[in-house]
mmCIF file of C-alpha atoms in Angstrom:
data_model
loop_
_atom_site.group_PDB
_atom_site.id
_atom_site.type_symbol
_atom_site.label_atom_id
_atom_site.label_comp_id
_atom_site.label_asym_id
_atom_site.label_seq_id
_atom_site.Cartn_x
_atom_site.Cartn_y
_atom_site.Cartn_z
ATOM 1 C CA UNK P 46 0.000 0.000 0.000
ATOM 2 C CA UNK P 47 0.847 3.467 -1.076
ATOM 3 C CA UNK P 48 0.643 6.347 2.263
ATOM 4 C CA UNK P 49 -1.536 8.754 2.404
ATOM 5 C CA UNK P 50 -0.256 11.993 0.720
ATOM 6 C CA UNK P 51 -0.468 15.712 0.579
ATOM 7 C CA UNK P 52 -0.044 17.481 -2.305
ATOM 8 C CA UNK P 53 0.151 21.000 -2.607
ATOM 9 C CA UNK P 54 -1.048 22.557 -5.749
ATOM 10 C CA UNK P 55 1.010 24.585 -8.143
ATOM 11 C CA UNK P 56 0.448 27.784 -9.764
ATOM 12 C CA UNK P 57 0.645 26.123 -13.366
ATOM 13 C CA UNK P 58 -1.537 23.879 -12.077
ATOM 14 C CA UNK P 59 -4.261 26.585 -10.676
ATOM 15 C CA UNK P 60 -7.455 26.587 -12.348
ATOM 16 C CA UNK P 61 -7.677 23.260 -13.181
ATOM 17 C CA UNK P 62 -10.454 20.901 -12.589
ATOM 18 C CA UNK P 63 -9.606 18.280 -9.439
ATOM 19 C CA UNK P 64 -10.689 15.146 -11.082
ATOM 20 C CA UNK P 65 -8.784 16.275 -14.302
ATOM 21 C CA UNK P 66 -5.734 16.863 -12.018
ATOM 22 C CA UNK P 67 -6.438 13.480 -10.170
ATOM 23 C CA UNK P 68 -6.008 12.321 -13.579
ATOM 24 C CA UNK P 69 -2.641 12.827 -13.457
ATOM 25 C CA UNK P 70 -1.572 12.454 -9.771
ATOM 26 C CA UNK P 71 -3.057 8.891 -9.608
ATOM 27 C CA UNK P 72 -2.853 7.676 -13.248
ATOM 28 C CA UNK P 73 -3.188 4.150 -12.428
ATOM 29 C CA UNK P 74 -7.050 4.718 -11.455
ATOM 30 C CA UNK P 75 -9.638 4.680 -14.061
ATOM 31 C CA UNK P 76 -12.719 7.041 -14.051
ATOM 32 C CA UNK P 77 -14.675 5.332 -11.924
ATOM 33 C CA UNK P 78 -11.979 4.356 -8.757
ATOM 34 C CA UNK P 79 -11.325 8.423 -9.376
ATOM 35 C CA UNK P 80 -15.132 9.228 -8.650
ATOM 36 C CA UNK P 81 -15.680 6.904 -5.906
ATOM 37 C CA UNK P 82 -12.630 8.399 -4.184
ATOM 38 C CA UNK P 83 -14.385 11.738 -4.266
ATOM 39 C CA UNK P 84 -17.892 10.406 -3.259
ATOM 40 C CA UNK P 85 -16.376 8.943 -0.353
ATOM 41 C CA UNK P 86 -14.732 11.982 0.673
ATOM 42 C CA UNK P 87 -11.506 9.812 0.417
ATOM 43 C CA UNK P 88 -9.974 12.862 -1.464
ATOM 44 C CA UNK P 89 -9.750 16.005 0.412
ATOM 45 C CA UNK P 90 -9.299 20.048 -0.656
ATOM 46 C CA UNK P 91 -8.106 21.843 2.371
ATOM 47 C CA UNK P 92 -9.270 19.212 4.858
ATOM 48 C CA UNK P 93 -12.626 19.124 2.912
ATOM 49 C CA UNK P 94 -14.854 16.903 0.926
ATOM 50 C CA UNK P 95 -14.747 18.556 -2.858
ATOM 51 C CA UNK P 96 -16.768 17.775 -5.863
ATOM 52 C CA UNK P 97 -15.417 16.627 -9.414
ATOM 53 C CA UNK P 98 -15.803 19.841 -10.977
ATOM 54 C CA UNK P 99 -14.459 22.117 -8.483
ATOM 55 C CA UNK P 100 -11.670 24.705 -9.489
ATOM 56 C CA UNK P 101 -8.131 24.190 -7.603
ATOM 57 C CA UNK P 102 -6.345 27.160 -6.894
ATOM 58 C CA UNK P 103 -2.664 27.471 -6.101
ATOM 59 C CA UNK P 104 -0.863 26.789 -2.677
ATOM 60 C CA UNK P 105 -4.101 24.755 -1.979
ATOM 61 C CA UNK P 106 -3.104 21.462 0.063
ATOM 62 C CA UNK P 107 -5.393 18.119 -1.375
ATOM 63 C CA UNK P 108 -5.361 14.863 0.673
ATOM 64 C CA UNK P 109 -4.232 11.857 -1.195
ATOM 65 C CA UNK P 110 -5.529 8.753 0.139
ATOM 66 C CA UNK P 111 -3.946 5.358 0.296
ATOM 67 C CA UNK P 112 -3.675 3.248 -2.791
ATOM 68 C CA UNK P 113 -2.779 -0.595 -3.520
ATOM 69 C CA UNK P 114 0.307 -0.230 -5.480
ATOM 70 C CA UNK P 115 -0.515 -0.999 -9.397
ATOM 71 C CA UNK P 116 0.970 -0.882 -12.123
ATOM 72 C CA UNK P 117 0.777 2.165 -13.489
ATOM 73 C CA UNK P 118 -1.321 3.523 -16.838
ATOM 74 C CA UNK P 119 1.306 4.153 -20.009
ATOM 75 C CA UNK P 120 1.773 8.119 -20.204
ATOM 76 C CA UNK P 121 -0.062 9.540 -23.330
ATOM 77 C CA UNK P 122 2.524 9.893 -26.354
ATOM 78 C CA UNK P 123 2.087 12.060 -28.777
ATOM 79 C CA UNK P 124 0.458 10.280 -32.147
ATOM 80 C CA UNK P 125 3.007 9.607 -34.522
ATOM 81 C CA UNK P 126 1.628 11.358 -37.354
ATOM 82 C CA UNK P 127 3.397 11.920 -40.819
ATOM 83 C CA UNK P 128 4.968 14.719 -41.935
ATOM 84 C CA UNK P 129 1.764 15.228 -44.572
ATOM 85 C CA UNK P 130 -0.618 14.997 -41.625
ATOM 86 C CA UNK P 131 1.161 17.808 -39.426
ATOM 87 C CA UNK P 132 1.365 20.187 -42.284
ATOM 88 C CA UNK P 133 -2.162 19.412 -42.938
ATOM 89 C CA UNK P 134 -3.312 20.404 -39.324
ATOM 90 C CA UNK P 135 -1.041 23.719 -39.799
ATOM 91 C CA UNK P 136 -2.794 24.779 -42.542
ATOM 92 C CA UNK P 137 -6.094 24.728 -40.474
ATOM 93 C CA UNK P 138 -4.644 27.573 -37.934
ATOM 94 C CA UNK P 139 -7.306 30.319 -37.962
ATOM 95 C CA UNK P 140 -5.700 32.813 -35.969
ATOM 96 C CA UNK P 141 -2.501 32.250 -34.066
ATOM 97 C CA UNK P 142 0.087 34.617 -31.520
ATOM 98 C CA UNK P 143 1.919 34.089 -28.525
ATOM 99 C CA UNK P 144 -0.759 33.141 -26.445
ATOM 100 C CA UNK P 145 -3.545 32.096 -28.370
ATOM 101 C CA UNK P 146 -4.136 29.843 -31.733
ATOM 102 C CA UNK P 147 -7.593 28.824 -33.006
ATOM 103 C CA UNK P 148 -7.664 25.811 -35.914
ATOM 104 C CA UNK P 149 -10.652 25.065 -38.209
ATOM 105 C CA UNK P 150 -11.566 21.548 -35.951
ATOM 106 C CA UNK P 151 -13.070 19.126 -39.193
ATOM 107 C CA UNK P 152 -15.644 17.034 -38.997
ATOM 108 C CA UNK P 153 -14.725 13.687 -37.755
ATOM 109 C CA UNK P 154 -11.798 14.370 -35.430
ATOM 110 C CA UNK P 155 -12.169 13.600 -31.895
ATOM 111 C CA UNK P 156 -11.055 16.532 -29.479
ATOM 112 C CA UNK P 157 -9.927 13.853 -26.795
ATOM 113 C CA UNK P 158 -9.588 10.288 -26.692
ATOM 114 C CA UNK P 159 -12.415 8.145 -25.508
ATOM 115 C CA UNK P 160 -12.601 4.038 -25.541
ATOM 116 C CA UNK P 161 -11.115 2.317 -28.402
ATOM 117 C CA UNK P 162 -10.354 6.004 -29.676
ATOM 118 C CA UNK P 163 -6.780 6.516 -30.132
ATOM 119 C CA UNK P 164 -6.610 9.085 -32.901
ATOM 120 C CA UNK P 165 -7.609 12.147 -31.364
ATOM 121 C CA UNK P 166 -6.465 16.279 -31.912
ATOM 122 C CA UNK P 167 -4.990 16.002 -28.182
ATOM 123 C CA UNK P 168 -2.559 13.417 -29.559
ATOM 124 C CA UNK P 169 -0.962 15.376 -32.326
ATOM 125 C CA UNK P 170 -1.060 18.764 -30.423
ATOM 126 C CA UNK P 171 2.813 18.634 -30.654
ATOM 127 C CA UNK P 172 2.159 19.576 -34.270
ATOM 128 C CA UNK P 173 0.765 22.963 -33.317
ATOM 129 C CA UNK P 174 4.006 23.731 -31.158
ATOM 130 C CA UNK P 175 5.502 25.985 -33.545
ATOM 131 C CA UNK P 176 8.055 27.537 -31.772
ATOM 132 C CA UNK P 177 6.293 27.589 -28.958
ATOM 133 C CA UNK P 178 8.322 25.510 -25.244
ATOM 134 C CA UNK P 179 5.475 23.423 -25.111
ATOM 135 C CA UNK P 180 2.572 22.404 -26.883
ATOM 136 C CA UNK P 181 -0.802 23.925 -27.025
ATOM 137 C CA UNK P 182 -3.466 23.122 -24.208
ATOM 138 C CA UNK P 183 -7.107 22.400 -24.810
ATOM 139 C CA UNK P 184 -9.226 24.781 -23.377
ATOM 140 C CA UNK P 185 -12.706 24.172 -25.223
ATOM 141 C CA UNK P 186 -13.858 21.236 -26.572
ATOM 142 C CA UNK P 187 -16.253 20.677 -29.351
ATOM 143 C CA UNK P 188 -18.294 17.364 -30.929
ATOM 144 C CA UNK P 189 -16.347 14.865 -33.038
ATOM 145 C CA UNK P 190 -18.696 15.418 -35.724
ATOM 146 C CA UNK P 191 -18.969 19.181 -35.235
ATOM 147 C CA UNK P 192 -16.365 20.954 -37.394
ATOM 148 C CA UNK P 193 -15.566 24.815 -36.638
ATOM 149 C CA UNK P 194 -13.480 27.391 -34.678
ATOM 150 C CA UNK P 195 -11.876 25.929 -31.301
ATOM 151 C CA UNK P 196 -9.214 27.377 -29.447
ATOM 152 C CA UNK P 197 -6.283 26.023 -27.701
ATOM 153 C CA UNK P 198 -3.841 28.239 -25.236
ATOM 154 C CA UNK P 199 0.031 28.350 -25.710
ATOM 155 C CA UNK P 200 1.124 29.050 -22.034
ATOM 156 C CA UNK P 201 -0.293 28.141 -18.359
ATOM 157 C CA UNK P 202 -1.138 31.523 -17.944
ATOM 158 C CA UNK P 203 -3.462 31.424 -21.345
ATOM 159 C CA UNK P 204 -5.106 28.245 -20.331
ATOM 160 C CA UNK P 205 -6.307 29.460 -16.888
ATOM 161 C CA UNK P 206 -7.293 32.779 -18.421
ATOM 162 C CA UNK P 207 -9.609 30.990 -20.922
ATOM 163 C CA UNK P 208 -10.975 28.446 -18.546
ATOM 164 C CA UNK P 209 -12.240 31.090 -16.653
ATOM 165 C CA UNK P 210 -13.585 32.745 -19.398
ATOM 166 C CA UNK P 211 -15.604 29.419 -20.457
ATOM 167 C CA UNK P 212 -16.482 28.942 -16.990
ATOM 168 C CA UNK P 213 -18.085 32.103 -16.911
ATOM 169 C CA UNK P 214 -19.868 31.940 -20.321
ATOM 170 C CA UNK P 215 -18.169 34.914 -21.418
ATOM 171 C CA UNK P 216 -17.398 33.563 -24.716
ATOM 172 C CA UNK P 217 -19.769 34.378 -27.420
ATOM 173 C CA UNK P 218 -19.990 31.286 -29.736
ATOM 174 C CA UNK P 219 -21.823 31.242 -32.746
ATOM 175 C CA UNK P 220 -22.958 28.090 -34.667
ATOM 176 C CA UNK P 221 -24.733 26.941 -38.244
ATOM 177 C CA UNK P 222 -26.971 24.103 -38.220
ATOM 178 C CA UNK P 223 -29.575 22.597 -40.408
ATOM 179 C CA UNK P 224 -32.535 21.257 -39.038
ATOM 180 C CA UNK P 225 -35.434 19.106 -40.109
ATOM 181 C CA UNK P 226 -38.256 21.373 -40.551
ATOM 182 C CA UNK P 227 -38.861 25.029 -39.453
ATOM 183 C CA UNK P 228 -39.330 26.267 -36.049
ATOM 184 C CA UNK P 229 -42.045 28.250 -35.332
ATOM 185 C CA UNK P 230 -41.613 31.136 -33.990
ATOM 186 C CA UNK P 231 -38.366 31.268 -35.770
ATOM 187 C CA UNK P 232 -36.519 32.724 -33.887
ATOM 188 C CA UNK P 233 -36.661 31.863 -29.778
ATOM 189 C CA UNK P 234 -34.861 30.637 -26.525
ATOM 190 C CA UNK P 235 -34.617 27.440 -25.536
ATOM 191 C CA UNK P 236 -34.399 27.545 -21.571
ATOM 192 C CA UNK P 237 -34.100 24.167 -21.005
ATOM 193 C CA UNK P 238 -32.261 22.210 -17.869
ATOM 194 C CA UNK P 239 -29.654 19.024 -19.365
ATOM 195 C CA UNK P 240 -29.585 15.812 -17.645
ATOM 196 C CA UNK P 241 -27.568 12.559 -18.370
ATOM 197 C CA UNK P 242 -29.014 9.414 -18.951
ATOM 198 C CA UNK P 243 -28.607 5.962 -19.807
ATOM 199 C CA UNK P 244 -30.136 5.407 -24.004
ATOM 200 C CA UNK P 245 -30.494 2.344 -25.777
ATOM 201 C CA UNK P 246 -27.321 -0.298 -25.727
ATOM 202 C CA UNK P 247 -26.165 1.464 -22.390
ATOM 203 C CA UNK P 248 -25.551 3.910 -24.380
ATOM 204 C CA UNK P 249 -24.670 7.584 -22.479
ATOM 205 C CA UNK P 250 -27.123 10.698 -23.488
ATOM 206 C CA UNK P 251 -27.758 14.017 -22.783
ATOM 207 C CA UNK P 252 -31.125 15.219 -22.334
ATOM 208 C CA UNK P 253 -33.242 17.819 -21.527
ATOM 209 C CA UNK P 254 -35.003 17.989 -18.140
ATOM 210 C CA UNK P 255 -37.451 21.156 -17.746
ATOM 211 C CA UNK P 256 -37.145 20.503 -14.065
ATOM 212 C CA UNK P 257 -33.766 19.405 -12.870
ATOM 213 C CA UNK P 258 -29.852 19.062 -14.321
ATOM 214 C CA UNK P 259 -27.587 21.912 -14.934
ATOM 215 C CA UNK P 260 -29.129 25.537 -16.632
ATOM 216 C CA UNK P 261 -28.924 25.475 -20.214
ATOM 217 C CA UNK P 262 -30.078 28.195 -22.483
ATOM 218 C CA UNK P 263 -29.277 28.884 -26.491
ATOM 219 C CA UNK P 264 -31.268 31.260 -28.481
ATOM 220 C CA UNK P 265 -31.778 30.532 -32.331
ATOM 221 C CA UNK P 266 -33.026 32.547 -35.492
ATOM 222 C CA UNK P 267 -34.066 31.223 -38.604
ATOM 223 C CA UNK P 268 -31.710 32.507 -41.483
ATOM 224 C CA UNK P 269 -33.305 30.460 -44.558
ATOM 225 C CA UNK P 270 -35.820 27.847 -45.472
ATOM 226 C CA UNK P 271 -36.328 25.151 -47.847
ATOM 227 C CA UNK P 272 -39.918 24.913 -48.141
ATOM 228 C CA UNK P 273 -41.546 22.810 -44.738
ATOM 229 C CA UNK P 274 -38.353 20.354 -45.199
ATOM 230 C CA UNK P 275 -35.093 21.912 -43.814
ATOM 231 C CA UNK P 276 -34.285 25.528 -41.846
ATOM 232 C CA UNK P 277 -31.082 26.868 -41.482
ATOM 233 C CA UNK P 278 -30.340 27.942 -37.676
ATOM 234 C CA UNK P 279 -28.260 30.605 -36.550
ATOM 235 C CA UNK P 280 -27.645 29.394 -32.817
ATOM 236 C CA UNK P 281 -26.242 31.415 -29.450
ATOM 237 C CA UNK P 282 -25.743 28.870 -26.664
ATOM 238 C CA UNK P 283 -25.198 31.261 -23.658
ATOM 239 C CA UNK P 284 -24.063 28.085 -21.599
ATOM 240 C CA UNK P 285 -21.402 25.753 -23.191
ATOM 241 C CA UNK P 286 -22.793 22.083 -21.693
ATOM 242 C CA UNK P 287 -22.212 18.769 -23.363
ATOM 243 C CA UNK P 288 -24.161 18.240 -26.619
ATOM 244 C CA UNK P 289 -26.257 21.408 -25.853
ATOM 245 C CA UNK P 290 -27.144 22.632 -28.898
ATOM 246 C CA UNK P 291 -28.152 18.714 -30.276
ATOM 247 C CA UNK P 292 -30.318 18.276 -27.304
ATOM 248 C CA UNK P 293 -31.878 21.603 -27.827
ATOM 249 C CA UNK P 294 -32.988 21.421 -31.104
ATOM 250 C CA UNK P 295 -33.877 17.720 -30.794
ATOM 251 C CA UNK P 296 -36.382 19.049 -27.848
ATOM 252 C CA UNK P 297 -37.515 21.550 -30.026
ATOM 253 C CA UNK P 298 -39.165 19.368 -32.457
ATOM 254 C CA UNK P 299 -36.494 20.323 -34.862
ATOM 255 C CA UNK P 300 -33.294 17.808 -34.738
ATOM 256 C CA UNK P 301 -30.122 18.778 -36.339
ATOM 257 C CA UNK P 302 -29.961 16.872 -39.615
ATOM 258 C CA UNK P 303 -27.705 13.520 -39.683
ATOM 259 C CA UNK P 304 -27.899 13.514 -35.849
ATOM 260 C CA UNK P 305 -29.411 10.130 -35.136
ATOM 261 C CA UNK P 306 -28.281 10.222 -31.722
ATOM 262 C CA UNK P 307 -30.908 12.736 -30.223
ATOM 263 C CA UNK P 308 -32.928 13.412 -33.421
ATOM 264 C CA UNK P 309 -33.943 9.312 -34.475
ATOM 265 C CA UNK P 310 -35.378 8.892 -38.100
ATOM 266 C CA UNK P 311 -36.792 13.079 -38.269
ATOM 267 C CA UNK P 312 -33.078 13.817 -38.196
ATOM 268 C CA UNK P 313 -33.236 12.354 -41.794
ATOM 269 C CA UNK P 314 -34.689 14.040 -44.407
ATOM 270 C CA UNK P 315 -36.764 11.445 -47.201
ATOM 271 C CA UNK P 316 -34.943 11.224 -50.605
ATOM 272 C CA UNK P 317 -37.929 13.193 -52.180
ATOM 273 C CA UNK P 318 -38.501 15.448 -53.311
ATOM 274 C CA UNK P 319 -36.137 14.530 -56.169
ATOM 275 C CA UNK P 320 -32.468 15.747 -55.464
ATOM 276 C CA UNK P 321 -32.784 16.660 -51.394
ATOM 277 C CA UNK P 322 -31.376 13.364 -49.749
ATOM 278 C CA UNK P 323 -30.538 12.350 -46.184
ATOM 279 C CA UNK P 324 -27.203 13.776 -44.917
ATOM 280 C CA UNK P 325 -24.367 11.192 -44.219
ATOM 281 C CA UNK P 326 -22.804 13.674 -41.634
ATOM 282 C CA UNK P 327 -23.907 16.176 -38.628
ATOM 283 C CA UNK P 328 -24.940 19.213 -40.371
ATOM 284 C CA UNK P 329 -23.480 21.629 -37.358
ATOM 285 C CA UNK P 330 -20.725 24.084 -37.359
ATOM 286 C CA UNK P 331 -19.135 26.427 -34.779
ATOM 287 C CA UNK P 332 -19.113 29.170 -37.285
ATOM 288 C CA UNK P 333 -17.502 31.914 -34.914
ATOM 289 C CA UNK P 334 -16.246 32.476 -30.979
ATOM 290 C CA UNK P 335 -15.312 35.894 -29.464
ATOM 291 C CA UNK P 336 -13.474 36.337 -26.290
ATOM 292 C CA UNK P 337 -11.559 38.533 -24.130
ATOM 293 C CA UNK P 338 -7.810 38.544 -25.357
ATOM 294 C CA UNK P 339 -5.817 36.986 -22.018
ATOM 295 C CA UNK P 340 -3.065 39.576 -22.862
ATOM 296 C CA UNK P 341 -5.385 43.106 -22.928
ATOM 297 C CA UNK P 342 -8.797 42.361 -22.076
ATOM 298 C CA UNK P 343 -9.196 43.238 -25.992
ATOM 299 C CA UNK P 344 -12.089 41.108 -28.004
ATOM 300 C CA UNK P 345 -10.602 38.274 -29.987
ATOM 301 C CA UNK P 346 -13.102 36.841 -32.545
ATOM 302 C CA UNK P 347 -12.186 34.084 -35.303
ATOM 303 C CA UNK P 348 -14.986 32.821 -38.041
ATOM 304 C CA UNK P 349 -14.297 29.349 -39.686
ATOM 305 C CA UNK P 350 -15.422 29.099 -43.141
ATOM 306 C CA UNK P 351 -18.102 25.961 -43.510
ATOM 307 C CA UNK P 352 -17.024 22.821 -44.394
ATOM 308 C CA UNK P 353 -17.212 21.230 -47.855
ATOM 309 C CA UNK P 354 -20.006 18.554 -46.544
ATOM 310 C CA UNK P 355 -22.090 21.246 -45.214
ATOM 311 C CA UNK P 356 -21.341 23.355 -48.053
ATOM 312 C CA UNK P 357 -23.172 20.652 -50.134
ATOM 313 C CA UNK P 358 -25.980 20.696 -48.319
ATOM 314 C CA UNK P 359 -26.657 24.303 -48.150
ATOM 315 C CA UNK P 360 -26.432 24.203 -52.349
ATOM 316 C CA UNK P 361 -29.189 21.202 -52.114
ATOM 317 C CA UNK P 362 -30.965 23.550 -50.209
ATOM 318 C CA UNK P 363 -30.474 26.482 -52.034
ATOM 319 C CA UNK P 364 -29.495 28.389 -48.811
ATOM 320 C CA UNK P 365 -27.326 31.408 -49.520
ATOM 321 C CA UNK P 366 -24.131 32.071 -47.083
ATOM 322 C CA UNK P 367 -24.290 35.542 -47.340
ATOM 323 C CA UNK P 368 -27.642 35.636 -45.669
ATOM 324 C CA UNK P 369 -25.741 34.280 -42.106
ATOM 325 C CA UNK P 370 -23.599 37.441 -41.224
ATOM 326 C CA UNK P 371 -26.536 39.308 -41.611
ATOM 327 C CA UNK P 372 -28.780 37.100 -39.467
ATOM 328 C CA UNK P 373 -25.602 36.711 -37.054
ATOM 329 C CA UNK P 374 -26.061 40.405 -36.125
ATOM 330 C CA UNK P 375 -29.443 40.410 -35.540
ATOM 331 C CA UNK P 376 -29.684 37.545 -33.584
ATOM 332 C CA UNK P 377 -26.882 39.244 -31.756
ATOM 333 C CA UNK P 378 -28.483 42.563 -31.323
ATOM 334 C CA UNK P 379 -31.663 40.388 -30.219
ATOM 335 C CA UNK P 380 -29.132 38.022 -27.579
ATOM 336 C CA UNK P 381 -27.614 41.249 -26.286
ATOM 337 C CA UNK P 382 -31.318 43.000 -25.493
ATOM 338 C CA UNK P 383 -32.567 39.675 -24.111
ATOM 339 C CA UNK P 384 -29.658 39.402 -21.677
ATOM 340 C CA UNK P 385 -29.294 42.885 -20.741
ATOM 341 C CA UNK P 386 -30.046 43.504 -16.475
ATOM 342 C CA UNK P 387 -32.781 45.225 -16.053
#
């Protein structure tokens, strides 16, 4: 057996979430030892019982308890990745300086690994380093099969800057979607509590509870139509929670098309009329982000173009690009008089 041990934590290390930083103190426990060791209090901030999610702030002292000695879990390497690949992920850099760099996330590529997933951005970070004395951290995540603008912080001092700024939803995020049918009114808040849940195959979901689960609210305007079929969504999630913007829509009657996770068989559209057919892929992009520069305070904001896939689909559905900025700023405008204190 392993002693119990104190730990104090370290100012790189402030801001982080404790079960993330458990993570790495006690890498030979898997998820679930790490969350019974919390629930049991066996883990200990400052002498006290602390939840998964709380924020750990430097010179803070956290209880370690005793382990069984095991093996312990290979450290993450880097993905080998060729020399095509890395230049490939380079040329997806939206916006980059000392502090801050923002990449055009496509479609398909996991943010973090997962089970069975081993090919995963977090893995080939090191090709982001530039010159740089370490490589980028995560500090936002987005969908696998969401493409769009996420950003990643070059320094400690970035990371916990940003992570506070998430925290806070002080980061205005933008999104495109298509969605099965039009919404009505058309444009809206969706207030609407998230709660996880077990789905078919054991499957984990995210759905929403009017009554209980964490606050969720995203407000939406329609920016085109294609007859009753399809509607293209302009969407302002003022909370960032997992699969938000999916759930929402799903709840509103109007799933994101190709999401057959929350949106079933009305997530598909039928292959008539003749040429409008059933996406292969998730039809949402994180078209824009704006946030408070870690270095001035100054607004940083970074648009990702839309991907070819959904490109296709807005020429099937004769929706014209040019209409979003202007339906960005008045859903804006609308956001900003909707949230105002009064």
């Amino acid at each position: 057996m392993s002693g119990v041990r104190t730990v104090e934590v370290s100012e790189a290390e402030a801001g982080q979430r404790l079960d993330r930083w458990l993570k790495q103190q006690l890498p030979q426990v898997g998820y679930g030892g790490l969350q019974k060791l919390l629930r049991t209090g066996q883990v200990r901030v400052e002498g006290r019982r602390a939840k998964p999610d709380t924020r750990l702030e430097a010179g803070q002292s956290v209880r370690l308890p005793p382990l069984a000695q095991e093996a312990p879990a290979p450290r993450r390497v880097p993905l080998e990745i060729s020399a095509e690949e890395a230049e490939a992920l380079r040329d997806r850099v939206l916006y980059r300086d000392e502090m801050l760099l923002a990449i055009d996330k496509p479609a398909g590529l996991a943010v973090q690994g997962g089970s069975g997933q081993r090919r995963h951005l977090d893995a080939m970070l090191e090709a982001l380093r530039f010159e740089a004395a370490e490589p980028p951290k995560l500090v936002h995540r987005l969908d696998k099969d969401t493409s769009g603008v996420l950003l990643l912080a070059r320094s400690a001092g970035a990371a916990r800057a940003l992570s506070k700024v998430f925290r806070d939803n002080l980061a205005q995020k933008t999104y495109w979607a298509a969605v099965a049918g039009v919404p009505n009114p058309t444009r809206g808040k969706i207030d609407q509590a998230l709660t996880k849940a077990k789905g078919a195959q054991g499957r984990e979901l995210v759905g929403a509870d009017p009554e209980d689960g964490p606050p969720a609210v995203t407000f939406y305007q329609v920016a085109a139509r294609c007859r009753a079929l399809a509607s293209w969504l302009v969407l302002r999630p003022i909370t960032g929670r997992t699969h938000q913007i999916r759930v929402h829509c799903a709840a509103l009657g109007h799933p994101i098309l190709g999401d057959g996770k929350y949106g079933g068989r009305p997530a598909f559209l039928p292959k008539r009329p003749k040429g409008v057919a059933a996406p292969a892929q998730l039809q949402l992009h994180a078209r824009e982000i704006a946030v408070p520069h870690p270095d001035d305070g100054t607004t940083l904001r970074v648009t990702a173009p839309l991907p070819d896939h959904m490109t296709a689909m807005w020429q099937t559905l004769t929706f014209d690009e040019r209409v979003g900025e202007r339906c960005e700023r008045a859903l804006a405008d609308w956001v900003a008089e909707m949230t105002l204190p009064r």
